[in-house]
């Protein structure tokens, strides 16, 4: 197998690491610009293509890589707009590459956040109350309580526009802020839906992550997640998990399974969920049609994503059923967890857990790479000091009735 991975972030490196850990293969990572995440790596060949957002260039490049290198090629990404481009142009690639993503019609059902909201309501999956406005449209009558969360309904179109203050997700405190955001988005050329949802209270520790894998028949082969301890808060990475304590999440897993089974989903699905501290119920925000940026939490838990793609598309052999490991995934120094995680029970579980870092790989080391990875980890101290929000009044970490994972500590 020759993995061709689109994008140059930590998620792309993690996928390359998964294939190297599982099968000893070297991946090709294609990025728009050189990135330190994949630089100076012995397990990656980095191809830089500034026009990668052009579908014709993307297709031609994958075909050229497939013709020149060992096969069969599998085209992968952790980026929504590349998922859609691969699915949309599958017929131009399938003679040279495996494209392990669902049909465009199915992708549109979940990538359109308005339709995803309607889907959750249809099958009874907890979801924040939602309304929709287009970029450039007036706020009008809005039957929701502030503060609100506002985010693009079309990530691909959002990716293509730029305006002052643009972020992945916006917390708007009043009507004026929402009006200003809609106007700025519309003026920048984004006239697609903006999803407006009631805010589920609580800090980062109320977030949960869940990933499933459904085989080509729609059977769910894997479901595993964890409690997010910290999220990134810089505008470009807002909402990405910075630390995850993996473990069982019974309600979240059951609802995730219901969603993918109802859809007839195939491949990986990654869910962002927030637990309401008042009720202990996990509310689903979205289904990402891919492995997440933090996908290394799966590999470290003994659920290597590469093994599921290989089983479905090449070997026919599935990983043996085994209880996943409980690990602490983190991209921040351990002392930041002591500083920002307030719940004593969770902090105790963090200290016991085996810590893993997606970019620290013992079989891929060089002085320049090691220095950058350590510098990037320490740079998180500055980022959290600058961007991490103040605690909400009266908030409490942890959710009613939810167990905290436990395990032995073994720092990576």
XYZ file of C-alpha atoms in Angstrom:
412
model
C 0.000 0.000 0.000
C 1.236 3.491 -0.881
C -0.614 6.127 1.200
C -0.922 9.547 -0.455
C -2.031 11.980 2.250
C -3.335 15.465 1.424
C -2.513 18.238 3.920
C 0.502 18.997 6.066
C -0.844 19.220 9.630
C -0.337 16.936 12.633
C -3.250 14.806 11.443
C -1.470 14.072 8.159
C 1.699 13.099 10.042
C -0.359 10.875 12.355
C -1.815 8.955 9.396
C 1.666 8.464 7.940
C 2.827 7.278 11.355
C -0.091 4.822 11.545
C 0.926 3.179 8.254
C 4.567 3.107 9.282
C 3.810 1.633 12.718
C 1.483 -0.982 11.265
C 3.167 -1.909 7.985
C 6.558 -0.204 7.792
C 5.548 1.761 4.684
C 6.599 5.275 3.770
C 3.828 7.730 2.836
C 3.706 10.639 0.407
C 2.268 13.762 2.040
C 1.120 16.487 -0.367
C 0.850 19.991 1.092
C 0.256 23.478 -0.284
C 3.399 24.727 1.446
C 6.232 23.157 3.454
C 5.151 22.512 7.043
C 7.280 21.599 10.053
C 4.850 18.817 10.991
C 6.158 16.689 8.134
C 9.610 18.265 7.604
C 12.794 16.259 8.245
C 10.790 13.039 8.548
C 12.197 9.684 7.513
C 8.741 8.100 7.106
C 7.382 10.759 4.719
C 8.123 12.045 1.251
C 6.718 15.578 1.182
C 5.477 16.933 -2.156
C 4.678 20.661 -2.147
C 1.976 21.787 -4.583
C 0.732 25.378 -4.099
C -2.273 24.732 -6.400
C -3.547 21.695 -4.492
C -6.951 23.335 -3.919
C -7.571 23.069 -7.677
C -9.306 19.664 -8.213
C -7.711 19.185 -11.642
C -4.245 19.685 -10.152
C -5.098 17.345 -7.249
C -6.249 14.566 -9.596
C -3.291 14.917 -11.965
C -0.825 14.886 -9.066
C -2.263 11.731 -7.485
C -2.208 9.988 -10.867
C 1.422 11.014 -11.373
C 2.410 9.774 -7.912
C 0.584 6.480 -8.513
C 2.394 5.966 -11.828
C 5.820 6.655 -10.340
C 5.656 4.881 -6.999
C 4.780 1.541 -5.447
C 1.101 0.650 -5.404
C -1.694 0.331 -4.772
C -2.260 3.972 -3.820
C -4.806 4.994 -1.191
C -5.714 8.712 -1.146
C -6.335 10.051 2.366
C -6.832 13.336 4.199
C -7.952 14.915 7.474
C -9.356 17.975 5.665
C -13.049 18.272 4.738
C -12.631 20.029 1.385
C -10.129 17.413 0.196
C -12.542 14.647 1.255
C -15.216 16.173 -0.948
C -12.809 16.753 -3.852
C -11.639 13.126 -3.723
C -15.220 11.823 -3.620
C -16.356 14.178 -6.384
C -13.544 13.106 -8.709
C -13.441 9.436 -7.711
C -14.190 8.315 -11.293
C -10.996 10.051 -12.451
C -8.896 8.289 -9.799
C -10.347 4.849 -9.132
C -8.279 3.108 -11.820
C -5.068 4.115 -9.980
C -6.093 4.838 -6.362
C -8.445 3.750 -3.611
C -10.658 6.616 -2.420
C -12.099 5.364 0.916
C -14.807 7.997 1.333
C -18.604 7.829 0.867
C -20.517 9.160 -2.122
C -20.901 12.889 -2.691
C -24.627 12.676 -1.928
C -23.954 11.086 1.456
C -21.162 13.547 2.223
C -23.487 16.441 1.465
C -26.039 15.108 3.971
C -23.554 15.402 6.834
C -21.220 18.191 5.724
C -24.213 20.494 5.359
C -24.675 21.299 9.031
C -28.310 22.303 8.539
C -29.129 18.875 7.128
C -27.111 17.221 9.910
C -29.171 19.125 12.470
C -32.360 17.894 10.814
C -30.974 14.341 10.785
C -30.273 14.432 14.537
C -33.812 15.658 15.189
C -35.222 12.936 12.911
C -33.626 10.023 14.792
C -33.580 11.552 18.272
C -29.843 12.196 18.727
C -29.233 15.081 21.194
C -28.315 18.250 19.316
C -28.324 21.960 20.273
C -31.324 24.039 19.173
C -30.408 25.431 15.778
C -31.366 28.085 13.250
C -29.722 29.011 9.958
C -28.895 32.284 8.217
C -26.938 32.844 5.019
C -23.810 34.976 5.006
C -24.852 38.585 4.314
C -28.426 37.969 5.523
C -29.997 39.987 8.379
C -30.374 38.279 11.750
C -34.163 38.662 11.671
C -36.323 36.894 14.252
C -34.208 34.379 16.150
C -35.852 32.061 18.690
C -32.599 31.215 20.494
C -30.988 32.385 23.730
C -27.620 34.149 23.741
C -24.737 33.389 23.885
C -24.775 31.450 20.621
C -22.342 29.424 18.558
C -22.061 30.426 14.885
C -20.149 28.309 12.371
C -20.094 27.752 8.606
C -22.561 25.323 7.142
C -20.275 24.809 4.145
C -16.663 24.284 5.257
C -15.409 24.154 1.684
C -16.825 27.593 0.820
C -15.692 28.990 4.201
C -12.156 27.817 3.474
C -12.115 29.969 0.333
C -12.953 33.311 1.971
C -11.021 35.572 4.312
C -12.098 38.409 6.590
C -10.972 40.047 9.794
C -11.759 37.911 12.830
C -12.640 34.779 10.835
C -12.450 31.579 12.910
C -13.568 27.969 12.630
C -16.234 28.591 15.268
C -17.532 31.898 16.671
C -19.025 32.511 20.118
C -21.421 35.452 19.736
C -22.702 37.129 22.880
C -25.455 39.325 21.483
C -27.432 40.272 18.397
C -24.968 42.976 17.304
C -22.056 40.493 17.244
C -24.078 38.035 15.199
C -25.147 40.747 12.733
C -21.535 41.880 12.328
C -20.366 38.308 11.663
C -23.055 37.663 9.033
C -22.235 40.968 7.311
C -18.469 40.326 7.305
C -18.923 36.816 5.920
C -21.265 38.030 3.185
C -18.984 40.927 2.209
C -16.098 38.441 1.897
C -18.122 36.335 -0.545
C -19.517 33.672 1.783
C -23.244 33.573 0.962
C -23.755 30.017 2.139
C -25.512 28.939 5.377
C -24.212 29.954 8.793
C -25.335 27.520 11.502
C -26.465 29.295 14.675
C -26.866 27.145 17.778
C -27.637 27.637 21.432
C -24.481 27.405 23.487
C -24.074 24.290 25.644
C -22.407 25.570 28.853
C -19.092 24.352 30.178
C -15.394 24.547 29.373
C -13.128 22.321 27.260
C -13.515 19.423 29.689
C -17.176 19.031 28.672
C -16.134 18.126 25.109
C -15.994 14.522 23.937
C -14.584 12.948 20.809
C -15.840 9.768 19.155
C -14.613 7.981 16.031
C -16.300 5.079 14.253
C -15.348 2.886 11.322
C -18.031 1.272 9.145
C -16.985 -1.304 6.562
C -18.174 -1.386 2.961
C -21.338 -3.231 4.011
C -22.159 -0.556 6.624
C -21.262 -2.706 9.645
C -19.650 -0.689 12.457
C -16.272 -2.339 13.057
C -14.883 0.127 15.586
C -16.062 2.896 17.915
C -13.789 4.613 20.423
C -13.474 8.045 21.949
C -12.502 10.006 24.987
C -12.873 13.023 27.204
C -11.277 16.177 25.814
C -9.271 17.845 28.569
C -8.075 20.877 26.622
C -8.836 22.375 23.229
C -6.765 24.765 21.170
C -8.083 28.334 21.163
C -6.033 30.120 18.509
C -8.374 31.382 15.735
C -7.125 28.965 13.069
C -7.199 25.845 15.247
C -10.120 26.638 17.567
C -11.783 23.450 18.794
C -8.986 21.032 17.900
C -8.275 18.733 20.885
C -4.966 19.464 22.582
C -5.358 16.699 25.179
C -7.681 13.656 25.266
C -8.120 11.022 27.963
C -9.516 8.036 26.083
C -12.112 5.730 27.582
C -15.637 4.313 27.240
C -18.473 6.763 26.472
C -21.629 4.609 26.440
C -24.272 7.211 25.495
C -22.058 8.982 22.952
C -21.019 5.692 21.331
C -24.613 4.429 21.117
C -25.793 7.652 19.459
C -22.819 7.690 17.062
C -23.596 4.115 16.019
C -27.247 5.033 15.429
C -26.219 7.919 13.194
C -23.824 5.997 10.935
C -26.107 2.958 10.741
C -29.093 5.156 9.831
C -27.036 6.850 7.095
C -25.586 3.640 5.682
C -22.192 5.236 6.246
C -18.908 3.655 5.132
C -15.406 4.465 6.356
C -14.385 6.701 9.240
C -16.676 9.197 10.942
C -15.466 11.579 13.625
C -17.885 13.297 16.013
C -17.607 16.446 18.130
C -19.853 16.164 21.189
C -20.381 18.387 24.223
C -21.828 17.123 27.488
C -24.282 19.455 29.193
C -23.052 19.604 32.818
C -26.632 20.170 33.991
C -27.908 16.872 32.580
C -24.908 14.688 31.670
C -26.273 14.327 28.110
C -23.826 14.519 25.191
C -25.027 16.835 22.414
C -23.690 16.082 18.922
C -22.336 19.097 17.040
C -21.236 17.542 13.754
C -20.075 14.471 11.861
C -16.679 14.891 10.216
C -16.428 12.485 7.231
C -12.837 11.469 7.982
C -10.373 10.734 10.733
C -9.810 13.817 12.871
C -6.631 15.820 13.230
C -6.118 14.036 16.578
C -6.456 10.569 14.997
C -3.301 9.298 16.707
C -5.385 8.706 19.831
C -6.810 5.711 17.929
C -3.423 4.251 16.977
C -2.119 4.704 20.516
C -5.230 2.967 21.872
C -4.509 -0.103 19.718
C -6.975 0.808 16.935
C -4.648 1.671 14.059
C -6.717 3.369 11.289
C -4.451 1.864 8.637
C -5.538 -1.651 9.659
C -9.199 -0.836 8.954
C -8.490 0.613 5.510
C -6.264 -2.362 4.699
C -8.892 -4.857 5.854
C -11.679 -3.215 3.864
C -9.812 -2.435 0.647
C -6.817 -4.750 0.304
C -6.291 -7.740 2.593
C -9.784 -8.695 3.783
C -8.337 -9.309 7.258
C -9.640 -7.258 10.182
C -7.764 -6.386 13.360
C -8.535 -8.919 16.123
C -11.186 -7.715 18.560
C -9.510 -6.407 21.701
C -10.301 -3.977 24.484
C -8.880 -0.562 23.478
C -6.195 0.916 25.700
C -6.885 3.987 27.808
C -4.231 6.598 27.000
C -3.543 10.299 27.436
C -3.152 11.914 24.009
C -1.556 15.335 24.253
C 0.265 17.946 22.182
C 0.912 20.186 25.202
C 3.436 19.841 28.034
C 2.148 17.824 30.953
C 2.388 20.765 33.348
C -0.249 22.640 31.338
C -2.738 19.933 32.240
C -1.969 20.495 35.912
C -2.585 24.204 35.348
C -5.842 24.051 33.367
C -7.574 20.799 34.396
C -9.385 21.619 37.619
C -11.284 18.422 38.457
C -9.216 16.440 41.012
C -10.559 13.054 39.906
C -9.684 13.789 36.274
C -6.234 15.082 37.230
C -5.564 11.856 39.126
C -6.581 9.811 36.066
C -4.315 11.963 33.879
C -1.332 11.207 36.111
C -1.993 7.456 35.875
C -2.513 7.322 32.113
C 0.130 6.419 29.525
C 0.929 9.689 27.742
C 1.424 9.775 23.945
C 2.328 12.597 21.566
C 1.461 12.236 17.848
C 4.675 13.873 16.611
C 7.087 12.089 18.983
C 7.890 8.866 17.173
C 10.944 6.879 18.235
C 11.388 5.405 14.734
C 11.381 8.842 13.085
C 13.953 10.969 14.829
C 16.489 13.532 13.715
C 18.105 16.411 15.623
C 16.247 19.071 13.592
C 12.881 17.320 13.868
C 13.271 16.585 17.583
C 14.157 20.230 18.265
C 11.106 21.520 16.360
C 8.693 19.111 18.056
C 9.918 20.136 21.505
C 9.777 23.818 20.569
C 6.223 23.426 19.222
C 5.156 21.736 22.447
C 6.608 24.535 24.553
C 5.025 27.125 22.233
C 1.661 25.844 23.445
C 2.422 27.537 26.773
C 2.410 30.938 25.044
C -0.705 30.098 23.019
C -2.689 29.010 26.074
C -1.553 32.020 28.039
C -2.715 34.310 25.222
C -5.903 32.606 24.029
C -7.283 30.252 26.677
C -10.590 31.729 27.928
C -11.275 32.563 31.550
C -13.430 29.999 33.401
C -17.166 30.458 33.137
C -18.925 31.575 36.269
C -19.986 28.614 38.346
C -18.726 26.006 35.909
C -17.736 22.565 37.136
C -15.489 20.108 35.343
C -16.885 16.646 34.800
C -20.393 15.435 34.075
C -22.959 13.677 36.230
C -22.770 9.919 36.119
C -19.779 9.705 33.747
C -16.838 7.490 34.779
C -13.301 8.790 34.533
C -10.823 6.473 32.741
C -7.945 5.148 34.773
C -4.643 3.583 33.844
C -0.910 3.413 34.500
C 1.269 6.349 33.539
C 4.016 5.818 30.978
C 5.143 9.113 29.495
C 6.053 8.996 25.786
